[in-house]
Short mmCIF file of C-alpha atoms and ligand atoms in Angstrom, two decimals:
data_model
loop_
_atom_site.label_atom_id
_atom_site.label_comp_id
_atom_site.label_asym_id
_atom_site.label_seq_id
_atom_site.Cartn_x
_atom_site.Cartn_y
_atom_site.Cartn_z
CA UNK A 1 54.67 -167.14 -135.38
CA UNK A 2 57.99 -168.67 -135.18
CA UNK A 3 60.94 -167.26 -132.87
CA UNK A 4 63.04 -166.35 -136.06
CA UNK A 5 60.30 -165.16 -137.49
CA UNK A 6 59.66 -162.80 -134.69
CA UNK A 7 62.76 -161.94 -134.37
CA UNK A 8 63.30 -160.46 -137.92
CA UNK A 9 59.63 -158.65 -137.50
CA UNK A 10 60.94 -156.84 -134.54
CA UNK A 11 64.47 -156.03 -135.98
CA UNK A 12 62.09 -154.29 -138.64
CA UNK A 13 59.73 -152.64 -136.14
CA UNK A 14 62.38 -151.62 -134.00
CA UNK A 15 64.60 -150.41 -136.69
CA UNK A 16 62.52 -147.62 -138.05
CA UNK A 17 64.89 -144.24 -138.71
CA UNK A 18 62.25 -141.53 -138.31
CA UNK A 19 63.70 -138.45 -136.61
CA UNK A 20 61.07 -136.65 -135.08
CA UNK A 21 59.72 -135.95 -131.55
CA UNK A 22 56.75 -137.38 -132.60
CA UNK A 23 57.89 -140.82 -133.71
CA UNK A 24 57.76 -143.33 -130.88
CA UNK A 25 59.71 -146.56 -131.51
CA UNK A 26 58.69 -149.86 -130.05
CA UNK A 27 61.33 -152.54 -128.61
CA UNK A 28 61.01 -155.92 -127.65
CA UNK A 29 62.08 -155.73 -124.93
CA UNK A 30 60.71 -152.79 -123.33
CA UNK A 31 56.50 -152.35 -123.20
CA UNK A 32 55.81 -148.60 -123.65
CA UNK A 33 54.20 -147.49 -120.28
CA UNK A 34 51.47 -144.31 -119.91
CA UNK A 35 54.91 -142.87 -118.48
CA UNK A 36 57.02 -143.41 -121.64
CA UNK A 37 54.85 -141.88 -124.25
CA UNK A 38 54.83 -138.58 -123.45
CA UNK A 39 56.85 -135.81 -121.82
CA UNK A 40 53.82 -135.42 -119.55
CA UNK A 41 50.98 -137.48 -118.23
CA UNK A 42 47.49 -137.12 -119.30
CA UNK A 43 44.30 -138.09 -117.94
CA UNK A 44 43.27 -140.57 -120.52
CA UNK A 45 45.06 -142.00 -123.68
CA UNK A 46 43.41 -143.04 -127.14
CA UNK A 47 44.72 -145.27 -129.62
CA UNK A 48 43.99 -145.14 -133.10
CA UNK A 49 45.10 -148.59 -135.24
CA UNK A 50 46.10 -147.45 -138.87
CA UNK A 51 45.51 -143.72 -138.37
CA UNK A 52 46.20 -142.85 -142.70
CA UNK A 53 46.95 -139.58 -142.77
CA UNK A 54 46.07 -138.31 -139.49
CA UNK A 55 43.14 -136.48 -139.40
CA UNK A 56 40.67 -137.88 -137.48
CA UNK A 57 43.54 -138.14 -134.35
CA UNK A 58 44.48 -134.21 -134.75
CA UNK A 59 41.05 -133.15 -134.69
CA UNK A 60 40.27 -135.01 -131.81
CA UNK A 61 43.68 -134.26 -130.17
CA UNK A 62 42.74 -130.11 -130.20
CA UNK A 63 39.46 -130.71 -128.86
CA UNK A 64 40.86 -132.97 -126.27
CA UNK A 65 44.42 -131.52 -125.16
CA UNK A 66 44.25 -133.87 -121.31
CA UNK A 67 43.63 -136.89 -123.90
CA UNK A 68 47.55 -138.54 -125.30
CA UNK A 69 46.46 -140.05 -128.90
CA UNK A 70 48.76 -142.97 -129.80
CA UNK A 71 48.57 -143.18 -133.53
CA UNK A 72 49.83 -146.76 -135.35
CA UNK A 73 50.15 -146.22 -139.25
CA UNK A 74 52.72 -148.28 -141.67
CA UNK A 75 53.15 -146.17 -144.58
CA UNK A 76 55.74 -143.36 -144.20
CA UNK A 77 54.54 -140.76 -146.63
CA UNK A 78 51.50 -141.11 -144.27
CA UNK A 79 53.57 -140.99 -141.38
CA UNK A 80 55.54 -137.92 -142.69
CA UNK A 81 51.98 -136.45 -143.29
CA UNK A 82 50.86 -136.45 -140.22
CA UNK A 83 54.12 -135.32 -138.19
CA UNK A 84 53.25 -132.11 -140.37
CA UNK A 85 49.67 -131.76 -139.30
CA UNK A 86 50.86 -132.21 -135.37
CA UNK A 87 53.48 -129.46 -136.06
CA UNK A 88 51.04 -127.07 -137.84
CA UNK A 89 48.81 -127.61 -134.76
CA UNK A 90 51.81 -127.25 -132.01
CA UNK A 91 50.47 -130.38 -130.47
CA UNK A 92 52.02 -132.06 -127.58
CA UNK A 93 49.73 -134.94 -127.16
CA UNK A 94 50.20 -137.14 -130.28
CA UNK A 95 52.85 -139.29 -131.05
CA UNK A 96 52.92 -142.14 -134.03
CA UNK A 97 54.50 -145.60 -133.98
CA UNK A 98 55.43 -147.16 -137.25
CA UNK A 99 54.69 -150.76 -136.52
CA UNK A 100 52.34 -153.12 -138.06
CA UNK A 101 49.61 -153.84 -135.44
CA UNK A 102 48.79 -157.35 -137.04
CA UNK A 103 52.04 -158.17 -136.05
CA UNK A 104 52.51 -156.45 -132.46
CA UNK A 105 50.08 -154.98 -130.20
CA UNK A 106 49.89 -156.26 -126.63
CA UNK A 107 54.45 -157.03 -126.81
CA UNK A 108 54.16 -153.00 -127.65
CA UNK A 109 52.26 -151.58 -124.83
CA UNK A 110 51.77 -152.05 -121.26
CA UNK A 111 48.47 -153.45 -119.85
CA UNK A 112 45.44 -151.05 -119.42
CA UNK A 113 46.89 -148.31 -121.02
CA UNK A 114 44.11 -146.68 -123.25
CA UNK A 115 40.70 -145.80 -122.32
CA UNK A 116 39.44 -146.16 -126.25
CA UNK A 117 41.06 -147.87 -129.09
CA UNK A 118 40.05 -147.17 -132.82
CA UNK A 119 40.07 -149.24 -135.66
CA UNK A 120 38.33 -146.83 -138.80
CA UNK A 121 38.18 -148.80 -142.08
CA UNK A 122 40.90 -151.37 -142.03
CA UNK A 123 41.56 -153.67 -145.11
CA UNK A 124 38.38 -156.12 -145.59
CA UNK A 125 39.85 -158.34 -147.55
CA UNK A 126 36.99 -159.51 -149.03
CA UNK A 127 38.31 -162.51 -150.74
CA UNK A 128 37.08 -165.70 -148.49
CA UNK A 129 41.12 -167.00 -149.12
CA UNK A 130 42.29 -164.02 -147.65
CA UNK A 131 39.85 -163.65 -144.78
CA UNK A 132 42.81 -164.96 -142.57
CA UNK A 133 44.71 -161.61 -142.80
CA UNK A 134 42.03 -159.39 -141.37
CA UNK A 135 42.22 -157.82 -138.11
CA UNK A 136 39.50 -158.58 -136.72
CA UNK A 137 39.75 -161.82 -135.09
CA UNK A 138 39.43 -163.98 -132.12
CA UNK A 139 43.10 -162.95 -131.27
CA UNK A 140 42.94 -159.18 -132.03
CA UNK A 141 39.96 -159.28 -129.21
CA UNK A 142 43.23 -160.74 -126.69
CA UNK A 143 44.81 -157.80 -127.73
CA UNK A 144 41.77 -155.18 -126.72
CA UNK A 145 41.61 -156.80 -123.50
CA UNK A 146 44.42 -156.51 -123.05
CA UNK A 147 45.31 -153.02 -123.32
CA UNK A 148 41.76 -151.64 -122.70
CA UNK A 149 41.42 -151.36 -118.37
CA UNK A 150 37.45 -152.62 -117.98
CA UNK A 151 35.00 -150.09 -118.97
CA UNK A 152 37.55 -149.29 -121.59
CA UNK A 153 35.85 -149.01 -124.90
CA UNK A 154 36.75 -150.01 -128.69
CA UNK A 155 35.50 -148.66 -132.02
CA UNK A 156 35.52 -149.72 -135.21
CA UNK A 157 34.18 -148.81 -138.93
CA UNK A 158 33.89 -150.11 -142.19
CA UNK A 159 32.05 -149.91 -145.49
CA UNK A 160 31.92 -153.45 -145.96
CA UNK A 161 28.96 -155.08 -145.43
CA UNK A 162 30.29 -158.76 -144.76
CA UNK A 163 33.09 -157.92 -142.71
CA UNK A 164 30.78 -155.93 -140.69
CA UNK A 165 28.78 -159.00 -139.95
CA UNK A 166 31.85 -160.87 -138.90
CA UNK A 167 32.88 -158.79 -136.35
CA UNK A 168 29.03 -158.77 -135.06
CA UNK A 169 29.22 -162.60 -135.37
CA UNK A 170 32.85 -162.59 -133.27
CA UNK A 171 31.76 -160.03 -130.33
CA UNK A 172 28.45 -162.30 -130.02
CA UNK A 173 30.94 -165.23 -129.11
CA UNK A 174 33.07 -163.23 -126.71
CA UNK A 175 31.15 -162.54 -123.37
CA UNK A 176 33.98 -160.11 -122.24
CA UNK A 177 32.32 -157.27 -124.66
CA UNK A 178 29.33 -155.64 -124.60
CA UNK A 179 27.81 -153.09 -127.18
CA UNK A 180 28.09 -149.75 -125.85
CA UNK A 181 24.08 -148.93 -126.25
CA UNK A 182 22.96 -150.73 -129.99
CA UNK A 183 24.64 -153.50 -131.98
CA UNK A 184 25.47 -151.82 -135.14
CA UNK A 185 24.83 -147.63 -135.82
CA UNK A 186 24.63 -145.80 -139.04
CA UNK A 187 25.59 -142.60 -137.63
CA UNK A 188 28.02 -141.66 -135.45
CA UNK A 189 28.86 -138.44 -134.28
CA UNK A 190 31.61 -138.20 -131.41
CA UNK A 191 34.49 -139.13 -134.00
CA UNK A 192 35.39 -136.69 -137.04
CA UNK A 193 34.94 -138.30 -140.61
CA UNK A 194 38.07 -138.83 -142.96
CA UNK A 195 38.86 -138.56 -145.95
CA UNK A 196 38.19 -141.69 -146.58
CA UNK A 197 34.85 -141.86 -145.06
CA UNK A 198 33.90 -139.06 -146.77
CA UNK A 199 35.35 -140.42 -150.23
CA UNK A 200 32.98 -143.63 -149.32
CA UNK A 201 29.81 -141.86 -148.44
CA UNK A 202 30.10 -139.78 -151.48
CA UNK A 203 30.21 -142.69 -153.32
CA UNK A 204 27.10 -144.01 -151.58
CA UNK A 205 28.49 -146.30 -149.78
CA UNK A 206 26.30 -147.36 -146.57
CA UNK A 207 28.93 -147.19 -142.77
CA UNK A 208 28.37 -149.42 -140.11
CA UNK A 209 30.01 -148.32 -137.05
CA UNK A 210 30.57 -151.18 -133.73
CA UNK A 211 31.47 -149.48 -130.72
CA UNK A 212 31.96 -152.62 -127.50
CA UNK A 213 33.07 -152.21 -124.23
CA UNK A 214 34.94 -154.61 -122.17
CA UNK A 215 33.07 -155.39 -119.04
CA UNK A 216 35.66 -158.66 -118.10
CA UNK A 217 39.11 -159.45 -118.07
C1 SAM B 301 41.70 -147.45 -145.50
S1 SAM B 301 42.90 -146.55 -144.64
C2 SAM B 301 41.93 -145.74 -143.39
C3 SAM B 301 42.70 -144.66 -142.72
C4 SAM B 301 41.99 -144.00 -141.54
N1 SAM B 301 41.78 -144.95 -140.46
C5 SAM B 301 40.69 -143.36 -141.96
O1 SAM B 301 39.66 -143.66 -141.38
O2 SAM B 301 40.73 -142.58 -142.91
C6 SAM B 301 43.73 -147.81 -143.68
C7 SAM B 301 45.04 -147.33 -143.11
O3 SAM B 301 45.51 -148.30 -142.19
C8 SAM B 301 46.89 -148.55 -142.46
N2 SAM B 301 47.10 -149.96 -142.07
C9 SAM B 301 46.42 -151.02 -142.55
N3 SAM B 301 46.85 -152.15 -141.95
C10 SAM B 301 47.82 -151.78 -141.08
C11 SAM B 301 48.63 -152.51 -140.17
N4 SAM B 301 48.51 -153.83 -140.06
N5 SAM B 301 49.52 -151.83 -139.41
C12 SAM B 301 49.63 -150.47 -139.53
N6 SAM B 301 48.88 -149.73 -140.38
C13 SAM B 301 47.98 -150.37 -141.15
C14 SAM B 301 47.06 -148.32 -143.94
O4 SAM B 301 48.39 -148.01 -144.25
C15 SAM B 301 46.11 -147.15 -144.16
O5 SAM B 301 46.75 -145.92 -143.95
#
């Protein structure tokens, strides 16, 4: 990325007018710290990489009020959506950044900061000409290390065959990751299923689920 570049990606990130105690804004000059992202501190914090409209990060934020979710979503009506949910709940440990994390990740946070970092169903651009604007790359695993502490552990879903074998193919290459117990699950039960998900297993759809955890720095 070039500096001007940068620059005018940050001016956008940065510049975000939501009005909410919910909304944290990121600055580029300033990582956000554990201290910084809530009025409290709590005993472990979970991010969750294009959170839609919220769901899955409320449900898990009641059952786990010592947990701080960090939510990262670009689209404001989804945004908007999900401040309501928080406020229906009376939650005090979510809070939602509007940046794109393809663009920032590790300039937004300090290191170590979560425990568990979710990625449920991003884009799979399944056009080989496109593949470069995925996520999940060689880069985006720079990122997990380096705001995941060791023993820190990432997730990630899709209903996408191919781009499930990818991100196999990548971990295989990185020696920093390990699979939590199995490569690949069908099942998993210790995150609640969105919309979304549901919408896709209705449909049939078959979801592979990679959960790694980062045994190096
Ligand atoms: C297919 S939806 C899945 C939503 C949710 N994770 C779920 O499981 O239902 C993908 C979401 O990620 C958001 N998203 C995709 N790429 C993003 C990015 N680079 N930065 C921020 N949000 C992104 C989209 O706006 C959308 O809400």
């Amino acid at each position: 990325m070039t500096q001007d570049l940068e620059q005018k990606l940050w001016s956008i990130a940065s510049g975000i007018p939501f009005d909410s105690e919910y909304f944290l804004q990121a600055s580029p000059t300033r990582k956000l710290k554990k201290e910084n992202l809530f009025s409290k501190e709590f005993e472990t914090y979970f991010l969750e990489l294009g959170s839609g409209w919220g769901e899955v990060a409320i449900e898990m934020a009641r059952k786990q009020p010592n947990t701080g979710f960090v939510l990262m979503e670009k689209k404001f009506d989804r945004i908007r959506h999900t401040f309501r949910g928080i406020e229906r709940h009376s939650l005090k440990n979510v809070k939602i950044l509007c940046v794109n994390f393809n663009w920032f990740l590790e300039d937004v946070f300090a290191e170590n900061v979560f425990s568990q970092i979710l990625l449920n169903f991003p884009d799979p651009w399944p056009k080989r000409r496109h593949h470069k604007n995925r996520t999940m790359n060689p880069k985006f695993l720079y990122s997990l290390k380096t705001l995941l502490p060791i023993g820190g552990k990432f997730s990630f879903a899709t209903d996408y065959g191919p781009y499930a074998r990818r991100v196999l193919r990548i971990f295989r290459d990185d020696d920093r990751f390990r699979p939590e117990e199995i490569e690949l699950k069908f099942e998993r039960s210790e995150i609640p299923v969105s919309h979304f998900e549901r919408k896709k297993r209705e449909e049939g759809k078959r979801i592979y689920y990679i959960d790694r955890i980062l045994i190096k720095k």
